[in-house]
Coordinates of C-alpha atoms in Angstrom, one line a residue:
Chain A
M205 CA 7.7 -41.6 -4.9
E206 CA 11.4 -40.6 -4.6
N207 CA 11.6 -37.9 -7.2
F208 CA 10.8 -34.7 -5.4
I209 CA 12.5 -31.6 -4.1
P210 CA 12.5 -30.2 -0.5
F211 CA 10.5 -27.1 -1.6
E212 CA 7.7 -29.5 -2.7
M213 CA 7.9 -31.3 0.6
M214 CA 7.6 -28.0 2.4
I215 CA 4.3 -27.2 0.6
L216 CA 3.0 -30.7 1.1
T217 CA 4.0 -30.8 4.8
A218 CA 2.2 -27.5 5.4
A219 CA -0.9 -28.8 3.6
K220 CA -0.9 -31.8 5.9
Q221 CA -1.2 -29.6 9.0
I222 CA -4.7 -28.6 7.7
Q223 CA -7.5 -30.9 8.8
N224 CA -10.8 -31.2 6.9
G225 CA -13.3 -28.9 8.4
D226 CA -10.8 -26.4 9.7
A227 CA -11.3 -22.6 9.5
L228 CA -7.8 -21.1 9.0
F229 CA -6.2 -17.8 8.4
V230 CA -4.3 -17.9 5.1
G231 CA -1.5 -15.4 4.7
F232 CA -0.1 -14.3 1.4
H233 CA 2.2 -16.6 -0.8
W234 CA 3.0 -20.2 0.0
P235 CA 0.2 -20.6 2.6
M236 CA -2.2 -20.0 -0.3
V237 CA -0.6 -22.8 -2.3
A238 CA -0.5 -25.1 0.8
S239 CA -4.2 -24.5 1.5
R240 CA -5.1 -25.3 -2.2
V241 CA -3.1 -28.6 -2.0
A242 CA -4.9 -29.5 1.3
R243 CA -8.3 -28.8 -0.2
R244 CA -7.5 -31.1 -3.2
L245 CA -5.9 -33.9 -1.2
H246 CA -7.8 -34.4 2.0
A247 CA -9.5 -31.2 3.2
P248 CA -12.2 -30.1 0.8
D249 CA -14.4 -28.6 3.5
I250 CA -12.2 -25.8 4.9
Y251 CA -12.8 -22.1 5.3
C252 CA -9.8 -20.0 4.2
V253 CA -10.0 -16.6 5.8
Y254 CA -8.2 -13.6 4.2
E255 CA -7.3 -10.2 5.5
G256 CA -9.2 -8.5 2.7
G257 CA -12.5 -9.6 4.2
G258 CA -13.2 -12.7 2.0
I259 CA -13.6 -16.3 3.1
E260 CA -13.1 -19.0 0.5
R261 CA -15.2 -22.1 0.9
T262 CA -14.6 -24.0 -2.4
Y263 CA -11.7 -24.7 -4.6
C264 CA -10.9 -21.9 -7.2
P265 CA -9.4 -23.3 -10.4
V266 CA -7.6 -20.0 -10.9
M267 CA -4.7 -19.0 -8.6
P268 CA -5.6 -15.7 -7.0
N269 CA -3.0 -12.9 -7.2
T270 CA -3.5 -12.3 -3.4
G271 CA -6.2 -13.4 -0.9
A272 CA -8.1 -10.2 -1.8
D273 CA -8.1 -11.0 -5.6
L274 CA -11.7 -10.9 -6.8
I275 CA -11.1 -13.8 -9.1
L276 CA -12.0 -15.8 -5.9
S277 CA -15.5 -14.4 -5.9
P278 CA -17.5 -17.5 -7.1
H279 CA -15.8 -19.4 -4.2
L280 CA -16.4 -17.0 -1.4
A281 CA -18.9 -17.9 1.4
F282 CA -18.4 -14.5 3.0
A283 CA -17.6 -11.2 1.5
G284 CA -17.0 -9.0 4.5
E285 CA -14.5 -6.6 5.9
T286 CA -11.0 -6.7 7.4
Y287 CA -12.8 -5.7 10.7
E288 CA -14.5 -9.1 10.5
T289 CA -11.6 -11.4 9.4
L290 CA -8.2 -10.1 10.5
C291 CA -9.6 -7.9 13.3
G292 CA -12.5 -10.3 13.9
F293 CA -12.4 -14.1 13.5
L294 CA -8.6 -14.2 13.9
A295 CA -8.3 -11.7 16.7
A296 CA -11.2 -13.1 18.7
G297 CA -9.7 -16.6 18.6
H298 CA -12.1 -18.4 16.3
L299 CA -9.5 -19.8 14.0
L300 CA -7.5 -22.8 15.3
I301 CA -4.6 -22.3 12.9
S302 CA -3.0 -19.7 10.7
M303 CA -0.3 -19.9 8.1
I304 CA 2.2 -17.2 7.1
D305 CA 5.2 -16.9 4.7
A306 CA 8.5 -16.6 6.6
P307 CA 11.2 -15.5 4.2
M308 CA 13.5 -14.7 7.1
V309 CA 12.8 -16.3 10.5
D310 CA 15.0 -16.4 13.6
R311 CA 15.7 -18.8 16.4
F312 CA 12.6 -17.5 18.4
G313 CA 10.3 -17.6 15.4
N314 CA 10.3 -13.8 14.7
I315 CA 9.8 -13.1 11.0
N316 CA 11.3 -10.2 9.1
S317 CA 9.5 -9.1 5.9
T318 CA 10.4 -5.4 6.2
C319 CA 14.1 -4.7 5.6
I320 CA 17.6 -6.2 5.3
G321 CA 20.2 -4.1 7.2
P322 CA 19.5 -1.1 9.4
Y323 CA 15.9 0.2 9.3
Q324 CA 16.9 3.8 8.6
C325 CA 19.2 3.0 5.7
P326 CA 18.3 -0.5 4.6
K327 CA 20.4 -2.5 2.2
V328 CA 17.2 -3.9 0.8
R329 CA 13.8 -2.5 1.6
L330 CA 11.0 -5.1 1.5
A331 CA 7.2 -4.8 1.6
G332 CA 6.5 -4.4 5.3
S333 CA 3.9 -6.0 7.5
G334 CA 0.5 -5.7 6.0
G335 CA -1.4 -8.1 8.3
A336 CA 1.8 -10.0 9.2
A337 CA 2.2 -8.4 12.6
D338 CA -1.4 -9.1 13.5
L339 CA -1.0 -12.7 12.5
G340 CA 2.0 -12.9 14.9
A341 CA 0.0 -11.3 17.6
N342 CA -3.3 -13.1 17.3
S343 CA -2.8 -16.6 15.8
R344 CA -3.5 -19.4 18.1
K345 CA -1.2 -21.8 16.3
L346 CA 0.9 -20.0 13.7
F347 CA 2.6 -22.2 11.0
M348 CA 5.5 -20.4 9.3
L349 CA 6.4 -21.5 5.8
S350 CA 9.9 -20.9 4.4
D351 CA 11.3 -21.8 1.0
R352 CA 14.8 -20.8 2.1
T353 CA 17.7 -23.2 2.6
T354 CA 20.5 -20.9 3.6
K355 CA 21.6 -18.9 6.7
D356 CA 20.3 -15.6 5.5
G357 CA 16.8 -17.1 5.6
F358 CA 17.4 -18.3 9.2
P359 CA 19.4 -15.7 11.1
A360 CA 20.0 -15.9 14.8
R361 CA 18.2 -12.7 15.1
V362 CA 16.2 -10.9 12.4
D363 CA 17.1 -7.3 11.5
Y364 CA 13.5 -6.2 12.1
V365 CA 10.7 -8.0 13.8
T366 CA 7.8 -7.7 11.4
T367 CA 5.8 -10.7 12.8
P368 CA 6.3 -11.2 16.5
G369 CA 7.2 -14.8 17.4
Y370 CA 8.6 -15.6 20.8
L371 CA 10.6 -12.3 20.7
D372 CA 13.7 -13.0 23.0
G373 CA 12.5 -16.4 24.1
Y374 CA 11.3 -17.7 27.5
D375 CA 8.4 -15.6 28.8
S376 CA 9.3 -12.4 26.8
R377 CA 6.3 -12.8 24.6
I378 CA 3.9 -12.9 27.5
R379 CA 5.7 -10.0 29.2
A380 CA 5.2 -7.9 26.1
G381 CA 1.5 -8.3 26.5
F382 CA 0.7 -11.1 24.0
R383 CA -2.0 -13.6 25.0
P384 CA -0.8 -16.9 26.3
D385 CA -2.9 -19.0 23.9
T386 CA -1.2 -17.5 20.9
G387 CA 2.2 -17.9 19.1
P388 CA 4.2 -19.8 16.6
E389 CA 3.6 -23.6 16.3
M390 CA 6.1 -24.7 13.7
I391 CA 8.5 -23.6 11.0
I392 CA 8.0 -25.7 7.9
S393 CA 10.9 -25.0 5.6
S394 CA 12.7 -26.4 2.6
L395 CA 15.4 -27.5 5.1
G396 CA 13.0 -29.5 7.4
V397 CA 10.5 -28.9 10.2
F398 CA 11.3 -27.0 13.4
K399 CA 9.3 -26.8 16.6
F400 CA 9.8 -24.6 19.6
D401 CA 11.2 -25.6 23.0
P402 CA 8.3 -25.3 25.5
V403 CA 10.6 -23.4 28.0
S404 CA 13.2 -21.5 26.1
K405 CA 11.0 -21.1 23.0
E406 CA 14.0 -21.7 20.8
A407 CA 13.4 -23.4 17.5
Y408 CA 14.8 -26.9 17.2
L409 CA 14.9 -29.5 14.4
W410 CA 11.9 -31.7 14.9
G411 CA 11.3 -33.4 11.6
V412 CA 13.3 -34.2 8.4
Y413 CA 12.3 -35.1 4.9
P414 CA 13.5 -38.4 3.3
N415 CA 17.2 -38.4 2.4
A416 CA 17.9 -35.3 4.6
D417 CA 21.4 -34.6 5.8
V418 CA 21.1 -33.3 9.4
E419 CA 24.6 -31.9 9.5
K420 CA 23.9 -29.9 6.4
I421 CA 20.7 -28.6 7.9
K422 CA 22.5 -27.5 11.0
A423 CA 25.1 -25.7 8.9
S424 CA 22.3 -23.8 7.1
V425 CA 20.9 -22.0 10.0
G426 CA 22.4 -19.0 11.8
W427 CA 22.3 -20.4 15.4
E428 CA 23.4 -23.6 17.0
L429 CA 20.5 -25.7 16.0
K430 CA 19.4 -28.3 18.5
E431 CA 17.5 -31.4 17.4
A432 CA 14.7 -33.5 19.0
D433 CA 15.8 -36.5 21.0
K434 CA 14.2 -38.6 18.3
L435 CA 13.9 -36.9 15.0
T436 CA 10.6 -37.4 13.2
A437 CA 11.1 -38.9 9.7
L438 CA 8.5 -37.4 7.5
S439 CA 7.2 -40.0 5.1
T440 CA 8.0 -40.1 1.4
P441 CA 5.2 -38.5 -0.6
T442 CA 2.9 -40.5 -2.7
A443 CA 2.9 -40.0 -6.5
E444 CA -0.6 -38.4 -6.1
E445 CA 0.6 -36.0 -3.5
I446 CA 3.5 -34.8 -5.6
K447 CA 1.3 -34.6 -8.7
V448 CA -1.1 -32.2 -6.9
V449 CA 1.7 -30.1 -5.4
R450 CA 3.2 -29.7 -8.9
E451 CA -0.1 -28.9 -10.5
E452 CA -0.8 -26.2 -8.0
L453 CA 2.7 -24.7 -8.6
D454 CA 2.0 -24.8 -12.4
I455 CA -1.3 -23.0 -11.8
A456 CA 0.5 -20.4 -9.7
K457 CA 3.2 -20.0 -12.4
S458 CA 0.5 -19.5 -15.0
R459 CA -0.6 -16.5 -12.9
L460 CA 2.9 -15.1 -12.9
W461 CA 4.0 -16.4 -9.5
K462 CA 7.8 -16.9 -9.2
I463 CA 8.4 -20.6 -8.3
P464 CA 11.8 -21.7 -6.9
G465 CA 13.6 -24.0 -9.3
R466 CA 11.5 -23.1 -12.3
Q467 CA 12.2 -20.5 -15.0
Chain B
M1464 CA -27.8 19.0 -6.2
S1465 CA -25.3 17.5 -8.6
K1466 CA -21.7 17.3 -7.4
V1467 CA -20.4 15.7 -10.6
V1468 CA -17.2 17.2 -11.9
T1469 CA -14.3 15.9 -14.0
M1470 CA -11.3 14.3 -12.4
K1471 CA -9.2 17.3 -13.5
E1472 CA -11.5 19.7 -11.7
A1473 CA -11.8 17.6 -8.6
I1474 CA -8.0 17.3 -8.1
A1475 CA -7.4 20.9 -9.0
E1476 CA -10.0 22.2 -6.5
Y1477 CA -9.6 19.8 -3.6
I1478 CA -6.0 18.5 -3.5
K1479 CA -3.4 21.0 -2.2
D1480 CA 0.3 20.5 -1.8
G1481 CA 1.3 19.3 1.6
Q1482 CA -2.1 17.7 2.5
S1483 CA -2.7 14.3 3.9
I1484 CA -4.8 12.1 1.6
L1485 CA -6.2 8.6 1.8
I1486 CA -6.7 6.8 -1.4
S1487 CA -8.9 3.6 -1.4
A1488 CA -8.8 0.7 -1.0
F1489 CA -7.2 -2.6 0.3
S1490 CA -5.9 -4.2 -2.9
I1491 CA -9.3 -3.8 -4.7
N1492 CA -11.0 -0.6 -5.9
Q1493 CA -7.8 1.3 -5.9
G1494 CA -8.2 4.9 -6.9
Y1495 CA -5.7 4.8 -9.8
A1496 CA -7.6 7.5 -11.7
F1497 CA -7.2 9.8 -8.7
A1498 CA -3.5 9.0 -8.3
H1499 CA -2.7 9.6 -12.0
E1500 CA -4.4 13.0 -12.1
I1501 CA -2.6 14.0 -8.9
I1502 CA 0.7 13.0 -10.7
R1503 CA -0.2 14.9 -13.8
Q1504 CA -1.0 18.0 -11.8
K1505 CA 2.4 17.7 -10.1
K1506 CA 1.1 17.9 -6.5
K1507 CA 3.9 17.9 -4.0
N1508 CA 4.7 16.9 -0.5
L1509 CA 1.5 14.9 0.1
T1510 CA 1.1 12.6 3.0
L1511 CA -0.2 9.4 1.5
I1512 CA -2.3 7.2 3.7
R1513 CA -3.1 3.7 2.4
S1514 CA -4.1 0.4 3.9
S1515 CA -2.2 -1.3 1.1
G1516 CA 0.5 0.9 -0.5
D1517 CA 0.7 -1.2 -3.6
I1518 CA 1.8 0.0 -7.1
L1519 CA -0.3 3.1 -6.7
A1520 CA 1.8 4.4 -3.8
D1521 CA 5.0 3.3 -5.7
Q1522 CA 4.0 5.5 -8.7
M1523 CA 3.2 8.5 -6.6
I1524 CA 6.5 8.1 -4.7
G1525 CA 8.4 7.7 -8.0
A1526 CA 6.7 10.7 -9.5
G1527 CA 7.8 12.9 -6.5
C1528 CA 4.4 13.7 -5.2
V1529 CA 4.8 12.2 -1.8
G1530 CA 6.7 13.5 1.2
K1531 CA 5.3 11.1 3.8
V1532 CA 3.7 7.6 3.7
I1533 CA 1.5 6.1 6.4
S1534 CA 0.8 2.5 5.4
P1535 CA 1.2 -1.1 6.6
Y1536 CA 3.1 -2.0 3.4
V1537 CA 4.2 -1.1 -0.1
W1538 CA 4.7 -3.7 -2.8
N1539 CA 3.7 -5.2 -6.1
P1540 CA 1.7 -8.3 -5.5
T1541 CA 2.3 -9.9 -8.8
G1542 CA 5.3 -12.3 -8.6
P1543 CA 5.4 -10.9 -5.9
S1544 CA 7.8 -8.2 -6.9
S1545 CA 9.4 -5.2 -5.2
A1546 CA 7.8 -1.8 -5.4
Y1547 CA 11.0 -0.4 -7.0
C1548 CA 10.3 3.3 -6.6
F1549 CA 9.5 2.8 -3.0
R1550 CA 12.8 0.9 -2.6
R1551 CA 14.8 3.6 -4.4
A1552 CA 13.3 6.2 -2.1
M1553 CA 14.0 4.2 1.0
E1554 CA 17.4 2.8 0.1
K1555 CA 18.9 5.7 -1.9
G1556 CA 16.6 8.8 -1.5
I1557 CA 15.6 8.8 -5.2
P1558 CA 13.8 10.9 -6.3
H1559 CA 13.9 12.2 -2.8
K1560 CA 13.7 10.9 0.8
V1561 CA 10.2 9.8 2.0
E1562 CA 9.2 9.6 5.6
L1563 CA 7.5 6.4 6.3
E1564 CA 5.3 5.5 9.3
E1565 CA 4.5 1.8 9.3
F1566 CA 1.5 0.2 11.1
S1567 CA 0.3 -3.4 11.2
F1568 CA -2.8 -3.6 9.1
G1569 CA -4.8 -4.2 12.2
A1570 CA -3.4 -1.1 14.0
F1571 CA -3.9 1.0 10.8
C1572 CA -7.6 -0.1 10.7
M1573 CA -8.0 0.9 14.3
A1574 CA -6.4 4.3 13.9
I1575 CA -8.5 5.1 10.9
Y1576 CA -11.6 3.7 12.5
A1577 CA -11.1 6.0 15.5
A1578 CA -11.1 8.9 13.0
A1579 CA -14.2 7.8 11.2
H1580 CA -16.0 7.2 14.5
G1581 CA -15.1 10.3 16.5
L1582 CA -13.2 8.4 19.1
P1583 CA -10.2 9.8 21.1
F1584 CA -8.2 6.6 20.4
M1585 CA -8.7 2.9 19.8
P1586 CA -7.1 -0.1 21.5
T1587 CA -5.3 -2.4 19.2
Y1588 CA -3.5 -5.8 19.2
P1589 CA -0.2 -6.2 21.0
L1590 CA 2.8 -4.6 19.2
E1591 CA 5.6 -4.4 21.9
G1592 CA 8.7 -6.1 20.7
T1593 CA 7.9 -5.5 17.0
G1594 CA 9.7 -3.2 14.7
I1595 CA 6.5 -1.3 14.2
F1596 CA 6.5 -0.5 17.9
Q1597 CA 10.2 0.3 18.0
H1598 CA 10.6 2.5 15.0
R1599 CA 8.6 5.8 15.0
S1600 CA 8.8 8.6 12.5
I1601 CA 6.0 10.9 11.6
L1602 CA 3.8 10.3 14.6
G1603 CA 6.7 9.9 17.1
E1604 CA 5.6 8.8 20.6
D1605 CA 2.0 9.2 19.6
K1606 CA 2.3 6.3 17.1
V1607 CA 1.5 3.7 19.7
R1608 CA 1.0 4.2 23.4
V1609 CA 0.6 1.5 26.1
I1610 CA -1.7 1.6 29.1
E1611 CA -2.8 -0.8 31.7
S1612 CA -6.4 -2.0 31.0
P1613 CA -8.6 -0.5 33.7
F1614 CA -10.7 -3.7 33.4
S1615 CA -8.1 -6.5 33.6
G1616 CA -4.7 -4.9 34.3
E1617 CA -3.3 -6.2 31.0
K1618 CA -1.1 -4.1 28.8
V1619 CA -3.0 -2.6 26.0
C1620 CA -1.6 -0.8 22.9
L1621 CA -3.5 2.4 21.8
V1622 CA -3.5 4.3 18.5
K1623 CA -4.8 7.7 18.0
P1624 CA -7.2 8.8 15.3
L1625 CA -5.6 9.0 11.9
I1626 CA -7.5 11.8 10.1
P1627 CA -6.9 12.3 6.4
E1628 CA -7.7 15.8 5.1
V1629 CA -9.2 14.2 2.0
C1630 CA -10.4 10.6 1.4
L1631 CA -10.5 9.6 -2.3
V1632 CA -12.7 6.6 -2.7
H1633 CA -13.4 4.6 -5.8
V1634 CA -16.7 2.7 -5.8
Q1635 CA -19.0 0.7 -8.2
R1636 CA -21.6 3.3 -8.4
A1637 CA -22.8 6.6 -7.0
D1638 CA -25.6 9.1 -7.7
A1639 CA -24.9 12.7 -8.6
E1640 CA -25.3 13.7 -5.0
G1641 CA -22.5 11.4 -3.9
N1642 CA -24.3 8.5 -2.3
A1643 CA -21.6 5.9 -3.0
Q1644 CA -22.2 2.2 -3.2
M1645 CA -19.6 -0.6 -3.0
W1646 CA -20.1 -4.3 -2.5
G1647 CA -18.1 -7.5 -2.5
P1648 CA -15.2 -8.1 0.0
L1649 CA -14.6 -4.6 1.3
G1650 CA -11.2 -4.6 3.1
D1651 CA -11.2 -1.7 5.5
V1652 CA -13.1 0.7 3.3
R1653 CA -16.6 0.6 4.8
G1654 CA -15.2 1.4 8.2
T1655 CA -12.8 4.0 7.0
A1656 CA -14.1 5.8 3.9
N1657 CA -15.7 8.3 6.3
A1658 CA -12.5 9.1 8.2
G1659 CA -11.6 12.1 6.0
K1660 CA -12.5 15.7 6.7
R1661 CA -13.6 15.8 3.1
I1662 CA -14.5 12.9 0.7
I1663 CA -14.3 12.7 -3.1
V1664 CA -15.9 9.8 -4.8
S1665 CA -15.1 8.3 -8.2
A1666 CA -17.5 5.7 -9.6
E1667 CA -17.7 3.1 -12.4
E1668 CA -21.2 4.3 -13.0
I1669 CA -23.3 7.4 -12.1
V1670 CA -26.8 6.2 -11.5
D1671 CA -30.3 7.6 -10.8
Q1672 CA -31.0 8.0 -7.1
A1673 CA -33.8 5.5 -7.4
I1674 CA -31.2 2.8 -7.9
I1675 CA -29.4 3.8 -4.8
L1676 CA -32.6 3.9 -2.8
K1677 CA -33.5 0.4 -3.9
E1678 CA -30.4 -1.1 -2.4
P1679 CA -29.3 1.3 0.4
Y1680 CA -27.4 -1.4 2.2
K1681 CA -24.7 -1.1 -0.5
T1682 CA -24.0 2.6 0.4
I1683 CA -20.7 3.1 2.2
V1684 CA -20.7 6.9 2.1
P1685 CA -23.8 9.0 2.3
G1686 CA -24.1 11.9 -0.1
F1687 CA -24.0 14.6 2.6
R1688 CA -20.4 13.6 3.4
V1689 CA -19.2 13.9 -0.2
A1690 CA -17.8 17.1 -1.8
A1691 CA -17.5 15.9 -5.4
V1692 CA -18.3 12.9 -7.6
V1693 CA -16.3 11.9 -10.7
H1694 CA -17.6 9.4 -13.3
E1695 CA -14.6 7.2 -14.0
P1696 CA -15.1 3.9 -15.7
W1697 CA -12.2 1.5 -15.2
G1698 CA -10.9 4.0 -12.6
A1699 CA -9.3 1.3 -10.5
H1700 CA -7.4 -0.6 -13.3
P1701 CA -5.0 -2.5 -12.9
S1702 CA -6.8 -3.4 -9.6
D1703 CA -10.2 -5.1 -9.6
V1704 CA -13.7 -4.1 -8.9
F1705 CA -16.4 -6.6 -7.8
E1706 CA -18.9 -7.3 -10.6
H1707 CA -17.1 -5.0 -13.0
Y1708 CA -13.6 -6.3 -13.9
Y1709 CA -10.8 -8.5 -12.7
R1710 CA -7.3 -7.6 -11.7
D1711 CA -4.8 -7.1 -14.5
I1712 CA -1.9 -9.1 -13.2
W1713 CA -0.1 -8.9 -16.6
F1714 CA -0.1 -5.1 -16.4
Q1715 CA 1.2 -5.3 -12.8
A1716 CA 4.0 -7.7 -14.0
G1717 CA 4.8 -5.3 -16.8
Y1718 CA 5.0 -2.4 -14.4
A1719 CA 7.4 -4.4 -12.1
E1720 CA 9.7 -5.0 -15.1
A1721 CA 9.5 -1.4 -16.3
S1722 CA 10.0 0.2 -12.9
K1723 CA 13.2 -1.7 -12.1
T1724 CA 15.2 1.4 -13.4
V1725 CA 14.4 5.1 -13.1
E1726 CA 14.5 5.3 -16.9
G1727 CA 12.1 2.4 -17.3
F1728 CA 9.7 4.0 -14.7
Q1729 CA 9.9 7.3 -16.5
K1730 CA 9.1 5.7 -19.8
F1731 CA 6.1 3.8 -18.3
M1732 CA 4.8 7.0 -16.8
D1733 CA 5.3 9.0 -20.0
E1734 CA 3.2 6.3 -21.7
W1735 CA 0.4 5.6 -19.2
V1736 CA 0.2 8.8 -17.1
Y1737 CA 1.8 11.9 -18.6
G1738 CA 1.1 10.9 -22.2
V1739 CA -2.6 10.7 -21.7
E1740 CA -5.0 13.6 -21.0
N1741 CA -7.4 11.7 -18.8
R1742 CA -8.8 8.2 -17.9
A1743 CA -10.7 8.0 -21.2
E1744 CA -7.5 8.3 -23.1
Y1745 CA -5.8 5.8 -20.8
L1746 CA -8.7 3.4 -21.5
K1747 CA -8.4 3.9 -25.3
K1748 CA -4.7 3.0 -24.9
L1749 CA -5.5 -0.1 -22.9
G1750 CA -7.7 -1.2 -25.7
T1751 CA -11.1 -2.9 -26.0
K1752 CA -9.6 -6.4 -26.4
K1753 CA -7.9 -6.1 -23.0
Q1754 CA -11.1 -4.7 -21.5
E1755 CA -13.1 -7.6 -22.8
E1756 CA -10.6 -10.1 -21.3
L1757 CA -10.8 -8.4 -17.9
R1758 CA -14.5 -7.8 -17.8
W1759 CA -16.4 -9.6 -15.0
R1760 CA -17.9 -12.9 -16.0
G1761 CA -20.0 -13.7 -12.9
Q1762 CA -19.5 -17.3 -11.7
D1763 CA -17.5 -18.2 -14.7
N1764 CA -13.9 -17.1 -13.9
G1765 CA -12.4 -20.2 -15.4
K1766 CA -11.2 -18.6 -18.6
F1767 CA -8.2 -17.3 -16.8
H1768 CA -7.1 -20.9 -16.2
S1769 CA -5.9 -21.1 -19.8
L1770 CA -4.4 -17.7 -20.0

């Protein structure tokens, strides 16, 4: 199916990283949509772990407001505490993957969700970490989801490191005391998919959506973006895949989510 | 011995200007009835400690009750939207500057856990290289310290106990003595409700002690830790309470819209906080139709699908 927008491809590509049977940590926002799409398309038997202490085992027809929304109740296999989910299953390494929203992410995979401009007198003050710093610290494979398509969403260096990625690159993350089996895996964005160089830890363009313009992608990030020796062409979505993505975005919109490209 | 008092009495007696207070909980069971009464009584210069700042913190900041905030984040989850009063305070010092100390949720949980459990400090997850580690305000150098693990030699971040003078906790039910029960996903509250030097409970229901004794595993705070109990049905609206009511996302969206300007915020507060005497009047204003819509329906949550 040719009729889709990059934002929908971002959601779908994120969903495809989830395997049936996975237990994964789901951060707020687009990761929630991606996990719902995965559950409907190919991964019905997943455990979605949330910072509020709930673990979702079955598909909830209603879009939750956050992962802690009690509308999820009939679909929870576990109603516990933050000490068991965020500071438990995630921190102790029992979740193979995690997903987090990345409204501003830099060349080393550090995410800012705290402020734009100087911290003491911000131009725009944003929400702050919540569990985002812990996801950066403890996720074994952290997938970062971005709906952005312009340089301000991909600065060379974020104004504030809310979620630690590879910090200053190379071994700086290890030197700062983070465990070697943790860290960012991929940035899945509306521009395309980025992976991290195994040595420098710099993000490079790894995969592109159908009809992508690589030069335009390079011009849309704040650093000199390198690309893989052989770019991966992500396949055109099927009609069924796009239908499910759109239905989930409709459900989110019915619960007052702001959806890019929709009024 | 009955500790049941009205909200007005509880706040007047136990909350003093300049105190540090923790208001429950992470996203759910938020103590809105506590917050609104604090605002009506015009308490000043409080240090507000919250695992999720949320709209509740935004309203207290906008109303000028708060001098300091210790929290992992402050936002409005519906949309999501900005917490506009928080933004005005941080960006422009309106209505006045607020000192903010930010933790990761994990580090916050550990600091408050240390307080609840009488520990000198708690280790937490790595923070070096983050803004949370770099920027320190209220707690200064003591916000996070780093040591070498005596076991492995690894770097370990430590946080010290975060002890609120008063914890204000909203639960599903309590008896008159203060044995407070909460169930469903609990966020940080089970581990942290007992962190305060003093604890005030508000409850959807006040029940006979026999009901508490029948299901003691639901008790998160034992009566002997509790100074006062307030009966406050719908005390957490617009947040949600397991097996009582769902989250009012429409109300949260309305607040986002209203609070975009100082005038809009003031009008909202005049209507929903200053303009009502107590929670019962607030509820009357909310209306029975809205209450019916939000009331818990067990396994059948599907009605919201068509809303």
